[in-house]
mmCIF file of C-alpha atoms in Angstrom:
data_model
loop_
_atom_site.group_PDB
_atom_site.id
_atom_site.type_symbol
_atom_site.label_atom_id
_atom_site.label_comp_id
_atom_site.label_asym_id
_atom_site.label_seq_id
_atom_site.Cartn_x
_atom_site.Cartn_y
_atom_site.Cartn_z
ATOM 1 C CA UNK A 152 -34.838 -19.515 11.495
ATOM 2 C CA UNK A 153 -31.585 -18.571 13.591
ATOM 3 C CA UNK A 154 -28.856 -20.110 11.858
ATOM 4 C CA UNK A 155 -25.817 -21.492 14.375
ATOM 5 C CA UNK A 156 -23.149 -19.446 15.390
ATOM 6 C CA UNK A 157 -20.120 -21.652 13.963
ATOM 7 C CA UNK A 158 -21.971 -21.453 10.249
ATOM 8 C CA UNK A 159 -22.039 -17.740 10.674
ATOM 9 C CA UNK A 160 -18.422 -17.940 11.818
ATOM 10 C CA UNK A 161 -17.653 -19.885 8.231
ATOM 11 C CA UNK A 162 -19.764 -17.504 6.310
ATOM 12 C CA UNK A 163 -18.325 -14.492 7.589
ATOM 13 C CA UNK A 164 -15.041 -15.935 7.541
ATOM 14 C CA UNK A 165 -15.284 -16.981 3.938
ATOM 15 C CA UNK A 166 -16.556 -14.148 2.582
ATOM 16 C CA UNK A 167 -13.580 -12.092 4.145
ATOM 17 C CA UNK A 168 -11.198 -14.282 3.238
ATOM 18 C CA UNK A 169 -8.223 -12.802 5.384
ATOM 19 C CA UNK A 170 -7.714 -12.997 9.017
ATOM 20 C CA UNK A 171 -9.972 -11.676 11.636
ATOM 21 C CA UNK A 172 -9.540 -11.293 15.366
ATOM 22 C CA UNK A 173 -11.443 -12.586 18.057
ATOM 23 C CA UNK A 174 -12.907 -9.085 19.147
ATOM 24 C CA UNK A 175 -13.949 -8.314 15.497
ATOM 25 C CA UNK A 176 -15.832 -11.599 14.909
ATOM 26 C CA UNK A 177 -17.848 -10.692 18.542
ATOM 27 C CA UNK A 178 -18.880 -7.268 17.232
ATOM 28 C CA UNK A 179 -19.662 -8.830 13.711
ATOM 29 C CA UNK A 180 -21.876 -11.469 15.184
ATOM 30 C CA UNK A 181 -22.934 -9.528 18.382
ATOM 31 C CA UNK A 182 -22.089 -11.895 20.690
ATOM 32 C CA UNK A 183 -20.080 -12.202 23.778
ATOM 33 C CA UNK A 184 -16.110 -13.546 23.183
ATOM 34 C CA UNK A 185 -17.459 -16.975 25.335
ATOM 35 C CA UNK A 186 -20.126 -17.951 22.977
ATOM 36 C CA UNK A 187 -18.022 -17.257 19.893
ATOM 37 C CA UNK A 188 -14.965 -19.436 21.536
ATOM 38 C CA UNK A 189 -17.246 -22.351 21.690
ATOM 39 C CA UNK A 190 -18.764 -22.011 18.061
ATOM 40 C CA UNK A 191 -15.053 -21.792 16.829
ATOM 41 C CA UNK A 192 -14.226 -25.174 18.521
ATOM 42 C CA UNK A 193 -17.630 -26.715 17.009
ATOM 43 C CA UNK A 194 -16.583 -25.430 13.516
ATOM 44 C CA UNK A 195 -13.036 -26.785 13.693
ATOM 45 C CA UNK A 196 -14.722 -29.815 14.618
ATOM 46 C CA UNK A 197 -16.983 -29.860 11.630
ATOM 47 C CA UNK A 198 -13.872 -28.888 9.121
ATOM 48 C CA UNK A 199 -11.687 -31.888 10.188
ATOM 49 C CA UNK A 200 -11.298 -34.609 7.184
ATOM 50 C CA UNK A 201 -12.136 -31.645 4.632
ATOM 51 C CA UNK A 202 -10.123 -29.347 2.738
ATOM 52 C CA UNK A 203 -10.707 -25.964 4.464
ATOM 53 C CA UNK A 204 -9.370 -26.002 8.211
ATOM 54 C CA UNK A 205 -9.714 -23.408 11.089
ATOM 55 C CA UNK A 206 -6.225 -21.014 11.162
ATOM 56 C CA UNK A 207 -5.358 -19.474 14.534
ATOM 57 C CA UNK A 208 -1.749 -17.500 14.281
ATOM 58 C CA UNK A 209 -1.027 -14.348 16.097
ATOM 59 C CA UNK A 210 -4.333 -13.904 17.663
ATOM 60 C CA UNK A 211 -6.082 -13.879 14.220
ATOM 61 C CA UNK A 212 -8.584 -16.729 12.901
ATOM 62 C CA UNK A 213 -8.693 -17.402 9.213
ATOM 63 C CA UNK A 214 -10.118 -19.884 7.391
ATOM 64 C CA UNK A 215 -7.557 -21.956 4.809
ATOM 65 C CA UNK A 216 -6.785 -25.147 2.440
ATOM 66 C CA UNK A 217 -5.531 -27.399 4.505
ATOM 67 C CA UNK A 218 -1.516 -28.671 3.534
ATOM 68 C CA UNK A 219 -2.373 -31.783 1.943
ATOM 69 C CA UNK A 220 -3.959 -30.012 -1.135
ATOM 70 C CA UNK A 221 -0.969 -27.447 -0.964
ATOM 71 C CA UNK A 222 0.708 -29.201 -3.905
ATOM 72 C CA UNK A 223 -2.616 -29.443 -6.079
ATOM 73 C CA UNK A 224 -3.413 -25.464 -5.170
ATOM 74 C CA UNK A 225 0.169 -24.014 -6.087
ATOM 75 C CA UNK A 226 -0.546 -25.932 -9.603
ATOM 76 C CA UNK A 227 -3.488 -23.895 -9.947
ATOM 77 C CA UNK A 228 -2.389 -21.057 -8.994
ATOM 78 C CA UNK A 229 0.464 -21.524 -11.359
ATOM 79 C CA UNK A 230 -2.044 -22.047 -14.262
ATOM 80 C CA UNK A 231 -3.911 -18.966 -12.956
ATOM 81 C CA UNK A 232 -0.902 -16.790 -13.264
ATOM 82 C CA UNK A 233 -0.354 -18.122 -16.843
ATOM 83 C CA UNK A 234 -3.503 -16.681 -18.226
ATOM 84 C CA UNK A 235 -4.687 -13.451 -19.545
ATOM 85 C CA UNK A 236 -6.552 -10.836 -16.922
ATOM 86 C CA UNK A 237 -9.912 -11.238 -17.296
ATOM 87 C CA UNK A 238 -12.758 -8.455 -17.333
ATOM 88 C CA UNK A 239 -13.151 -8.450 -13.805
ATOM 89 C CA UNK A 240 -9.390 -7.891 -13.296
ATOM 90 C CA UNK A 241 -8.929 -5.358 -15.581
ATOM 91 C CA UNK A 242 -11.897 -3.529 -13.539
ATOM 92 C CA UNK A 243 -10.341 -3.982 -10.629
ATOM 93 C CA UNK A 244 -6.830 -3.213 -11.388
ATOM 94 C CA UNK A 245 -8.004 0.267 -13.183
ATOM 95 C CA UNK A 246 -9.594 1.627 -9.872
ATOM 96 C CA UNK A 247 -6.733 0.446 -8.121
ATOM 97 C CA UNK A 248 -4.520 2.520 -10.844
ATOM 98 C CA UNK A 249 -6.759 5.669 -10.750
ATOM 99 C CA UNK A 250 -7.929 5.554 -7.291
ATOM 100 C CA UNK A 251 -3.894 5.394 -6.591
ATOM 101 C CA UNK A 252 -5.020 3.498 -2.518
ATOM 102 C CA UNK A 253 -8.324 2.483 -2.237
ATOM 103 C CA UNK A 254 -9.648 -0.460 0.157
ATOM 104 C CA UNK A 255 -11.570 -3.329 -0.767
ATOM 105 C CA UNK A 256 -14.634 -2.181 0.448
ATOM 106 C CA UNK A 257 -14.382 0.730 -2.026
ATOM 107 C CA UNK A 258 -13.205 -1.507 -5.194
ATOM 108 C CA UNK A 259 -16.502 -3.382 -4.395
ATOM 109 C CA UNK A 260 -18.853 -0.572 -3.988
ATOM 110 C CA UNK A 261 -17.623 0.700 -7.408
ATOM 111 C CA UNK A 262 -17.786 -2.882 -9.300
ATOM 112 C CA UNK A 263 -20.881 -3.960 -7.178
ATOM 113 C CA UNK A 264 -19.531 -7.551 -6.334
ATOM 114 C CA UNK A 265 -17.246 -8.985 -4.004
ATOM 115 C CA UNK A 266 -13.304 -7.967 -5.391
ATOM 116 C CA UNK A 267 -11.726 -10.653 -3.159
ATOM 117 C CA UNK A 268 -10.445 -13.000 -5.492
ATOM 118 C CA UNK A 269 -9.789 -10.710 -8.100
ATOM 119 C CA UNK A 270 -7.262 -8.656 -5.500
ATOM 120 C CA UNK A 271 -5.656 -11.917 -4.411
ATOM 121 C CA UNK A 272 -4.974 -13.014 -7.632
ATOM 122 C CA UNK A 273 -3.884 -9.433 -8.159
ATOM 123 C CA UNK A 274 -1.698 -9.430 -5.336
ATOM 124 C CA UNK A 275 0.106 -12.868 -6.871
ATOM 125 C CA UNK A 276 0.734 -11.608 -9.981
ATOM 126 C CA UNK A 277 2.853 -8.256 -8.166
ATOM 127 C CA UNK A 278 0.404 -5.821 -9.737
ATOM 128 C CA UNK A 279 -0.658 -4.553 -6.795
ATOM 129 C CA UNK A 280 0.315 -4.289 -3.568
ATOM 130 C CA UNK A 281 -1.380 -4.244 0.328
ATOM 131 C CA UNK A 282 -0.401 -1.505 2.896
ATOM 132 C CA UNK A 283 -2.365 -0.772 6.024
ATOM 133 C CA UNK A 284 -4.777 1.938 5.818
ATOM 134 C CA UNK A 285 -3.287 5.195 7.919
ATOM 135 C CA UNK A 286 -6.483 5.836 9.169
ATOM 136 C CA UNK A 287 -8.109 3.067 10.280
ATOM 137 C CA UNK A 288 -5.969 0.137 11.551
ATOM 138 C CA UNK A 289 -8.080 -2.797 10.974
ATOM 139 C CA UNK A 290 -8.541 -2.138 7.114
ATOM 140 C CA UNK A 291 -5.739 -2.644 4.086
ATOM 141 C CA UNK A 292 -5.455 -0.338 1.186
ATOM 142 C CA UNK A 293 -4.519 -1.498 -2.311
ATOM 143 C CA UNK A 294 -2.034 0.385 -4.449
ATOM 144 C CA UNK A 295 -0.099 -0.241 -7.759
ATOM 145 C CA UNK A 296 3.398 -1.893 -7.385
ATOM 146 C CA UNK A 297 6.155 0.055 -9.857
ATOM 147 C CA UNK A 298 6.051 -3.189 -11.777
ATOM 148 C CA UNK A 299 2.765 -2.749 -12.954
ATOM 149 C CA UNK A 300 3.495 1.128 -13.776
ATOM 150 C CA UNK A 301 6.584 0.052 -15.877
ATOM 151 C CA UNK A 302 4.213 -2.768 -17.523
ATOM 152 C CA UNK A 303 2.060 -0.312 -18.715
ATOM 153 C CA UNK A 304 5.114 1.744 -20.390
ATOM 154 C CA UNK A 305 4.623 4.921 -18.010
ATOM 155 C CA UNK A 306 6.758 6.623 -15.412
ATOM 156 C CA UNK A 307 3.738 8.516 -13.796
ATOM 157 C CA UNK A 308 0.345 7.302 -13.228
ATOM 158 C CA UNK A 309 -1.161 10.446 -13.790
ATOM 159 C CA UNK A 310 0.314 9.721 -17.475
ATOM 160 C CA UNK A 311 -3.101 7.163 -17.994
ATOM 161 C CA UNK A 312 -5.416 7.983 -20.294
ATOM 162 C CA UNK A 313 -8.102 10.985 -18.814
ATOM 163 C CA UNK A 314 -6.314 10.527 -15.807
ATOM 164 C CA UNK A 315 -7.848 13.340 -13.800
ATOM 165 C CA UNK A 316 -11.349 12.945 -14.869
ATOM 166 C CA UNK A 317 -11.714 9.069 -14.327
ATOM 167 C CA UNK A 318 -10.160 9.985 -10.493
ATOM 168 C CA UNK A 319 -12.932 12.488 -10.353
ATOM 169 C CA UNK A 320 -15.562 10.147 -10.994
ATOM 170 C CA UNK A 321 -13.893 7.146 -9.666
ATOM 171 C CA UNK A 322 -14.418 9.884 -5.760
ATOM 172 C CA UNK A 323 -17.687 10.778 -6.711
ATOM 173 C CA UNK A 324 -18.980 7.029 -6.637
ATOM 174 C CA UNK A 325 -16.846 6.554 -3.181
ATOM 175 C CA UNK A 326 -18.492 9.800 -1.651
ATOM 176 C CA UNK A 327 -21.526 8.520 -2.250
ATOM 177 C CA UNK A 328 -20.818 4.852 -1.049
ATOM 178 C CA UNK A 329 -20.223 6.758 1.997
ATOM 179 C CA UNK A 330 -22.889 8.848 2.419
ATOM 180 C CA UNK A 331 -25.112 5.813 1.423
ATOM 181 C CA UNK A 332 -23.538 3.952 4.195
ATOM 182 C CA UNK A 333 -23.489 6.796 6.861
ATOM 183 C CA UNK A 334 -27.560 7.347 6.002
ATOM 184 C CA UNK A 335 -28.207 2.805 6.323
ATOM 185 C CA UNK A 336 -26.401 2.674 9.733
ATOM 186 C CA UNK A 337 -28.723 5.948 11.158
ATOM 187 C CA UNK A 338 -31.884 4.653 12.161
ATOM 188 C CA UNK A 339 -35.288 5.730 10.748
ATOM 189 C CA UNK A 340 -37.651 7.001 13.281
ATOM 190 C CA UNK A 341 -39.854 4.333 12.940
ATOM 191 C CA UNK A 342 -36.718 2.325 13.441
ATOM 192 C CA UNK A 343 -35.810 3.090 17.183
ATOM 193 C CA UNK A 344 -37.276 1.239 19.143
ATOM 194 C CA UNK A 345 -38.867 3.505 22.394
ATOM 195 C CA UNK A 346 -37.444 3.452 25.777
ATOM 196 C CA UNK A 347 -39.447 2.389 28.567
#
């Protein structure tokens, strides 16, 4: 069954959970700019009267809580920041901390689940910070901020424990998330479909 375009829109935009532009949703969803247009003003439809509404700013669509549960969300967030890291932080913060600048996609090829909230709450805390990538322009590395080097009661990150090997390993498991990926997006003979 071929779900709707506007729930694949919500899906896709969820699951990112940071802005994407109009050209990137068409190649994600492989469909022309038109048809995604009209599924975006269907879904914004569909969102009013709940607490998630469309974002358009600067040529980028986001999905986001709307302002009347800003008050209620900063409270939580507030709470958030008072608590310990858990597990899945402390994960996520070491391969940002041995990696040095890694992206997302990277942090969740290593963990094997989506890092998204755990960088975001990351991010709030100041542990971590988001540059864009030098190499590729649509993609975001994360790097330690000095505040969470000095937390840790080091001047150098290479001071962590097994500092060099962890890196080493940490690269091997990104080389092959790479090659694994390069391999899935070549098709397999019986794959390819014949020209006629």
């Amino acid at each position: 069954m071929q779900e709707s375009l506007d729930v694949m829109i919500e899906a896709i935009l969820f699951s990112r959970s940071e802005p994407m532009t109009l050209p990137e949703l068409c190649r994600a969803l492989k469909q022309p700019s038109g048809e995604v247009k009209k599924s975006l003003l269907v879904l914004e439809e569909k969102l009013k009267g709940r607490g998630i509404a469309l974002i358009r700013a600067n040529e980028e669509i986001a999905l986001a809580t709307v302002p009347e549960a800003h008050e209620l969300i900063e409270r939580l967030r507030k709470e958030e920041l008072s608590r310990d890291l858990g597990k899945a932080a402390l994960e996520t913060l070491s391969i940002v901390l041995y990696k040095r600048e890694v992206s997302r996609r990277d942090i969740d090829y290593i963990r094997g689940v989506n890092s998204t909230a755990i960088l975001r709450s990351l991010l709030i805390r100041g542990l971590v910070e988001r540059i864009p990538s030098p190499t590729d322009e649509r993609m975001f590395l994360y790097r330690p901020t000095a505040e969470l080097v000095t937390l840790l009661g080091i001047t150098n990150i290479e001071e962590l424990p097994e500092y060099h090997s962890v890196q080493a390993e940490l690269g091997a498991r990104s080389e092959v998330g790479e090659k694994e990926q390069e391999d899935a997006s070549i098709p397999k003979e019986n794959e390819v479909e014949p020209i006629t």
